[in-house]
Amino acid sequence: AGPERPGGALAGGAAGATTWTGRHPRPTGLLAEVTYRCPLHCAYCSNPVQLAAYRAELTTAEWTGVLDQARAAGVLQVHLSGGEPLLRPDLPELVRHASSLGMYTNLVTSGIPLTAARLAALATAGLDHLQLSIQDATADAADRVAGGRFHDRKLAAAALVTTLGIPFTVNVVLHAGNTDRLAGIAELAVALGADRLELAHTQYYGWGLRNRAALMPTHEQVERAAAAAADVHRRHGDRIEIVYVEPDYHTGRAKPCMNGWGSRQLVVAPNGDLLPCLAAGQLGLPTPSARTTDLADAWQHSALFNAFRGTAWMTEPCRSCALRDADLGGCRCQAFQLTGDAAATDPACHLSPHHDRVRGAAGTPVRLPAVPRRSR
Ligand code: SF4
Ligand code: FES
């Protein structure tokens, strides 16, 4: 199959064909969400709840066109994600194409379904790294969250990955149901031979936001999780890199989401929507499509990518805050979800006038960090 528009945005695009004349720095990372289809049903999934708009997935030729344009725009790393990217039969072809352009390729996967032959094809295509999600330390607990008998198949997938010597990260989303088993989860990642372990508390988007009440850990659980993360780091930090991502609902601090809007990374949704972050589709702003718009053009000139760049869009209290260049006012999508205003201060920040919406959901008082104020 060829591009839907042979003369359009995806038709040209050999690497290096675009001369960079834009005023914004080039993007360096691309999150390619090749499908939202997935065999798992995790309650914390951050993908959009309304999936009908994403069923018309980009074809293989359209994706290779996106990769050409991304490389020409400056992208060095491609994260092939979803949904479950292994459900795309053309995944090895996409990896091979990205590799041939000199890009670092990372597969973000549940490991379902993964066979030895499929993994070998991906390795031959040039796959550089793999991120494997694990739901919990034990099969029963993990399978309850994933909605099926998947855990043992994931362990088998990890064994295939280590056999082929592909560097890999174990990714774990933490929530009320598994934070107290953090140590056991870390032991499992070590036993699987992972190079890196990422323990990240749930981000409340998509299904995660809908299921927030059930997923939200208590303040005491979060304190225990932080202590357990420090402990496993002490015990295993010489063998495995361990990254622990705190929950912004409990810290009182906003996270610098995507390292800044339209700053370093972009997302291409399964239907070709070009987005500054995973959840930006819900903001209701006009969304450029890879089917009709050149990726670099969207990055540079579209209203969506320019909506929250830098700090000029900020309102108080961010505008006069000393931390505004560090956390960039937090997450625009979380601000929109919780206040209806994407330009508001992220309610995760304890200085937000809407912070009670986060504190109320977290159920317990947070420890307020000392935040210096910028003098005007
Ligand atoms: Fe960050 Fe300050 Fe805005 Fe809070 S008020 S989100 S600390 S910039
Ligand atoms: Fe959109 Fe954070 S998810 S800015």
XYZ file of C-alpha atoms and ligand atoms in Angstrom:
388
model
C 0.000 0.000 0.000
C 1.189 3.492 -0.753
C 0.517 6.753 1.003
C -3.093 7.888 0.791
C -1.935 11.104 -0.815
C 0.926 10.249 -3.198
C 1.897 13.877 -3.603
C 1.202 14.822 -0.017
C 3.098 15.209 3.187
C 4.159 11.580 3.497
C 5.246 10.992 -0.071
C 8.630 12.678 -0.112
C 10.822 12.830 2.892
C 14.118 11.031 2.305
C 16.256 11.586 5.390
C 18.022 14.911 5.279
C 15.749 16.289 2.554
C 14.370 18.974 4.856
C 16.463 22.024 5.584
C 15.799 23.210 9.113
C 14.872 26.861 9.078
C 12.507 26.896 12.009
C 12.774 29.108 15.063
C 12.013 26.322 17.555
C 14.646 23.706 18.469
C 14.357 20.415 16.628
C 12.515 17.510 18.219
C 14.803 14.674 19.298
C 12.286 11.995 20.339
C 9.250 10.477 18.627
C 6.631 8.379 20.375
C 5.101 6.374 17.536
C 1.818 4.951 18.797
C 1.338 2.485 15.992
C -1.944 1.047 17.315
C -4.214 1.422 20.334
C -5.342 -2.209 20.005
C -4.134 -4.281 22.950
C -4.771 -7.768 24.379
C -4.494 -6.427 27.946
C -7.108 -4.400 29.822
C -5.112 -2.579 32.482
C -7.284 -0.336 34.657
C -4.588 2.368 34.679
C -4.215 2.652 30.884
C -3.556 6.259 29.900
C -4.672 5.889 26.291
C -7.760 7.777 25.075
C -11.053 6.264 26.213
C -12.771 7.041 22.891
C -10.938 4.775 20.452
C -13.210 5.023 17.400
C -11.259 7.999 16.026
C -8.034 5.969 16.005
C -9.182 2.820 14.193
C -8.050 4.042 10.769
C -4.384 3.325 11.471
C -1.586 4.649 9.304
C -0.417 2.150 6.701
C 3.130 0.813 6.594
C 4.041 3.315 3.865
C 2.533 6.160 5.856
C 4.520 5.173 8.954
C 7.774 4.937 7.011
C 6.951 8.384 5.624
C 6.459 9.664 9.185
C 9.834 8.179 10.155
C 11.510 9.849 7.163
C 10.036 13.190 8.135
C 10.882 12.728 11.803
C 14.519 11.987 10.999
C 14.714 14.936 8.649
C 13.291 17.112 11.437
C 16.036 15.944 13.799
C 14.517 12.984 15.691
C 17.165 10.573 16.992
C 15.093 8.171 19.079
C 11.882 6.368 18.170
C 9.735 4.714 20.802
C 7.343 2.260 19.137
C 4.386 2.066 21.433
C 0.618 1.671 21.650
C -1.616 -0.146 22.609
C 0.426 -3.186 21.796
C 2.785 -2.544 18.862
C 3.399 -6.287 18.400
C -0.131 -6.473 16.941
C 1.176 -4.650 13.855
C 2.499 -7.317 11.434
C 4.741 -4.660 9.880
C 6.587 -3.884 13.134
C 9.945 -5.380 11.975
C 9.666 -3.336 8.788
C 9.147 -0.150 10.801
C 12.112 -0.976 13.056
C 14.270 -1.712 10.012
C 13.298 1.561 8.392
C 13.995 3.630 11.521
C 17.315 1.838 11.973
C 18.290 2.462 8.364
C 17.766 6.170 9.039
C 20.207 5.950 11.950
C 17.589 6.283 14.669
C 17.728 4.501 18.038
C 14.729 2.182 18.268
C 12.899 1.281 21.469
C 9.928 -1.088 21.614
C 7.437 -0.402 24.414
C 5.508 -3.652 24.821
C 3.485 -5.918 27.081
C 5.331 -8.870 25.546
C 1.989 -10.285 24.348
C 2.134 -11.893 21.840
C 5.871 -12.439 21.433
C 7.463 -15.531 19.869
C 11.151 -16.353 19.470
C 10.826 -15.928 15.689
C 9.168 -12.530 16.005
C 11.772 -11.266 18.435
C 14.574 -12.565 16.206
C 13.039 -10.657 13.284
C 12.950 -7.493 15.363
C 16.551 -7.986 16.474
C 17.669 -8.559 12.879
C 15.792 -5.410 11.877
C 17.962 -3.479 14.317
C 15.913 -3.144 17.511
C 18.122 -1.395 20.072
C 16.103 -1.664 23.295
C 12.867 -3.026 24.664
C 10.642 -1.913 27.524
C 8.580 -4.760 28.954
C 5.630 -4.002 31.224
C 5.054 -6.131 34.322
C 1.928 -5.603 36.418
C 2.953 -7.150 39.757
C 5.265 -9.596 41.501
C 2.914 -12.582 41.372
C 0.801 -14.040 38.580
C -2.556 -13.800 40.355
C -2.171 -10.150 41.309
C -0.726 -9.192 37.913
C -3.393 -11.021 35.929
C -6.182 -9.379 37.928
C -4.987 -5.944 36.792
C -4.229 -6.962 33.205
C -7.572 -8.735 32.794
C -6.262 -12.150 31.684
C -3.617 -14.842 32.117
C -0.625 -12.873 30.882
C 1.994 -12.786 33.634
C 3.678 -16.116 32.914
C 3.781 -15.308 29.204
C 5.542 -12.044 30.072
C 8.177 -13.931 32.049
C 8.672 -16.172 28.995
C 9.004 -13.060 26.813
C 11.675 -11.678 29.178
C 13.601 -14.951 28.856
C 13.536 -14.634 25.048
C 14.846 -11.068 25.316
C 17.759 -12.029 27.561
C 18.582 -15.022 25.328
C 19.000 -12.686 22.375
C 20.923 -10.188 24.501
C 18.648 -7.240 23.754
C 19.000 -4.557 26.454
C 15.712 -4.155 28.273
C 13.843 -2.192 30.905
C 11.074 -3.575 33.092
C 8.299 -0.985 33.414
C 5.874 -1.110 36.312
C 2.928 1.189 36.919
C 2.364 1.573 40.664
C -1.115 1.911 42.191
C -2.999 1.094 45.379
C -3.055 -2.604 44.530
C 0.680 -3.202 44.050
C 2.752 -0.471 45.770
C 3.119 -2.594 48.889
C 4.799 -5.303 46.786
C 7.373 -2.950 45.267
C 10.283 -4.891 46.784
C 9.022 -8.180 45.332
C 8.529 -6.545 41.932
C 12.120 -5.289 42.028
C 13.388 -8.772 42.966
C 11.516 -10.154 39.955
C 13.070 -7.580 37.601
C 16.533 -8.467 38.893
C 15.821 -12.185 38.474
C 14.646 -11.588 34.898
C 17.998 -9.977 34.076
C 16.656 -6.528 33.257
C 19.180 -3.747 32.719
C 16.825 -1.127 34.099
C 13.691 -0.961 36.223
C 11.241 1.903 36.017
C 8.748 2.131 38.883
C 6.315 4.922 38.081
C 3.135 5.814 39.921
C -0.027 5.936 37.809
C -0.553 9.013 35.660
C -4.246 9.815 35.688
C -5.250 10.093 32.034
C -7.695 8.064 29.962
C -8.847 4.969 31.852
C -6.492 5.859 34.676
C -8.491 9.021 35.360
C -11.782 7.139 35.220
C -10.471 4.545 37.671
C -8.656 7.042 39.866
C -10.547 6.297 43.071
C -9.679 2.598 42.881
C -6.066 3.145 41.831
C -5.072 5.937 44.201
C -2.637 4.793 46.904
C -2.848 6.279 50.377
C -0.255 8.711 51.629
C 1.111 5.955 53.878
C 1.447 3.593 50.908
C 3.365 6.233 48.975
C 5.729 6.761 51.911
C 6.302 3.014 52.171
C 6.878 2.790 48.399
C 9.511 5.548 48.492
C 11.314 3.773 51.349
C 11.119 0.427 49.534
C 12.455 1.999 46.319
C 15.407 3.460 48.236
C 16.031 0.077 49.840
C 16.014 -1.916 46.580
C 18.273 0.726 45.089
C 20.730 0.159 47.937
C 20.593 -3.608 47.483
C 20.540 -3.902 43.691
C 21.704 -0.532 42.352
C 25.071 -1.973 41.318
C 23.386 -4.536 39.026
C 20.350 -2.719 37.678
C 19.468 0.918 37.115
C 16.380 1.681 39.203
C 14.227 4.723 38.469
C 11.431 5.608 40.888
C 8.910 8.210 39.687
C 6.981 9.889 42.506
C 3.220 10.507 42.280
C 2.544 14.191 41.653
C -0.831 13.847 43.409
C 1.022 13.236 46.679
C 4.132 15.381 46.462
C 2.493 18.773 45.978
C 4.857 19.373 43.066
C 3.962 19.608 39.397
C 5.968 17.507 36.941
C 7.694 19.077 33.903
C 5.503 17.056 31.552
C 7.256 16.014 28.298
C 10.130 18.274 29.430
C 8.020 21.107 28.109
C 5.315 21.361 25.489
C 6.744 21.219 21.959
C 10.216 21.203 23.442
C 11.930 17.892 22.637
C 9.415 15.195 21.806
C 6.278 14.608 19.831
C 3.667 11.887 19.560
C 2.114 10.413 16.442
C -1.191 8.682 17.218
C -2.293 5.529 15.339
C -4.458 7.599 12.966
C -1.629 10.029 12.198
C -2.584 12.822 14.608
C 0.523 14.867 15.403
C 0.518 15.733 19.105
C 2.846 17.400 21.634
C 1.994 14.737 24.242
C -0.042 11.587 24.810
C -3.183 13.285 26.073
C -3.277 16.482 24.014
C -6.030 15.159 21.762
C -8.601 15.886 24.473
C -7.878 19.632 24.576
C -10.109 20.318 21.595
C -7.458 22.308 19.703
C -7.135 21.808 15.916
C -4.868 18.781 15.474
C -2.551 18.464 12.463
C -2.438 15.066 10.792
C 0.572 13.298 9.320
C -1.732 12.395 6.449
C -1.943 16.011 5.343
C 0.749 17.996 7.146
C 4.528 17.743 7.109
C 5.801 16.789 10.571
C 8.342 19.613 10.752
C 5.723 22.106 9.610
C 3.340 20.971 12.363
C 6.148 21.141 14.947
C 7.133 24.648 13.911
C 3.940 26.363 12.901
C 0.778 24.621 14.090
C -1.368 26.328 16.710
C -1.365 23.111 18.742
C 2.420 22.820 19.071
C 2.742 26.531 19.832
C -0.110 26.734 22.333
C 1.995 26.168 25.473
C 5.606 26.535 24.399
C 7.917 28.350 26.774
C 6.386 30.408 29.585
C 4.559 33.313 27.885
C 1.183 31.509 28.066
C 1.347 31.191 31.852
C -1.143 32.686 34.241
C -0.587 33.289 37.953
C 0.732 31.778 40.139
C 3.111 30.204 37.590
C 3.899 33.486 35.829
C 5.718 34.932 38.823
C 7.020 31.666 40.301
C 10.716 30.864 40.662
C 10.109 27.304 39.468
C 8.375 28.180 36.228
C 11.424 27.391 34.056
C 12.039 24.136 35.937
C 8.597 22.515 35.910
C 7.055 24.646 33.152
C 3.826 24.906 35.114
C 3.274 21.149 35.125
C 1.017 19.172 32.830
C -1.348 21.044 30.502
C -3.582 18.030 30.061
C -3.920 17.458 33.793
C -4.756 21.161 34.227
C -7.442 20.812 31.561
C -8.854 17.610 33.013
C -9.152 18.998 36.522
C -10.025 22.661 35.890
C -11.342 22.855 32.306
C -8.576 25.364 31.499
C -5.424 24.012 29.832
C -3.546 27.238 30.676
C -4.205 26.955 34.409
C -1.520 25.983 36.888
C -1.414 22.197 37.191
C -3.519 21.405 40.297
C -0.790 18.966 41.372
C 1.158 22.059 42.460
C 0.363 23.090 46.022
C 0.318 26.743 44.880
C -2.533 26.110 42.441
C -5.867 27.585 43.529
C -7.329 24.213 42.468
C -4.918 22.095 44.481
C -7.778 20.851 46.669
C -8.990 18.791 43.665
C -5.771 16.778 43.762
C -5.446 16.731 47.525
C -9.049 15.587 47.850
C -8.492 12.776 45.345
C -5.278 11.732 47.080
C -7.308 11.559 50.275
C -4.621 12.772 52.633
C -2.710 15.980 53.260
C 0.534 16.343 51.344
C 3.833 17.538 52.690
C 4.232 20.998 51.219
C 7.648 21.583 49.717
C 9.271 24.964 50.169
C 8.900 26.803 46.867
C 10.700 30.096 46.529
C 8.607 32.820 44.936
C 9.926 34.914 42.094
C 9.882 38.580 43.002
C 8.221 40.741 40.375
Fe 5.461 25.200 39.038
Fe 5.378 27.483 40.400
Fe 3.490 26.952 38.550
Fe 3.544 25.602 40.846
S 3.168 27.822 40.630
S 3.291 24.729 38.761
S 5.763 25.473 41.271
S 5.702 27.213 38.150
Fe -0.266 16.529 27.918
Fe 1.141 16.385 30.222
S 0.043 14.787 29.180
S 1.040 18.051 28.815
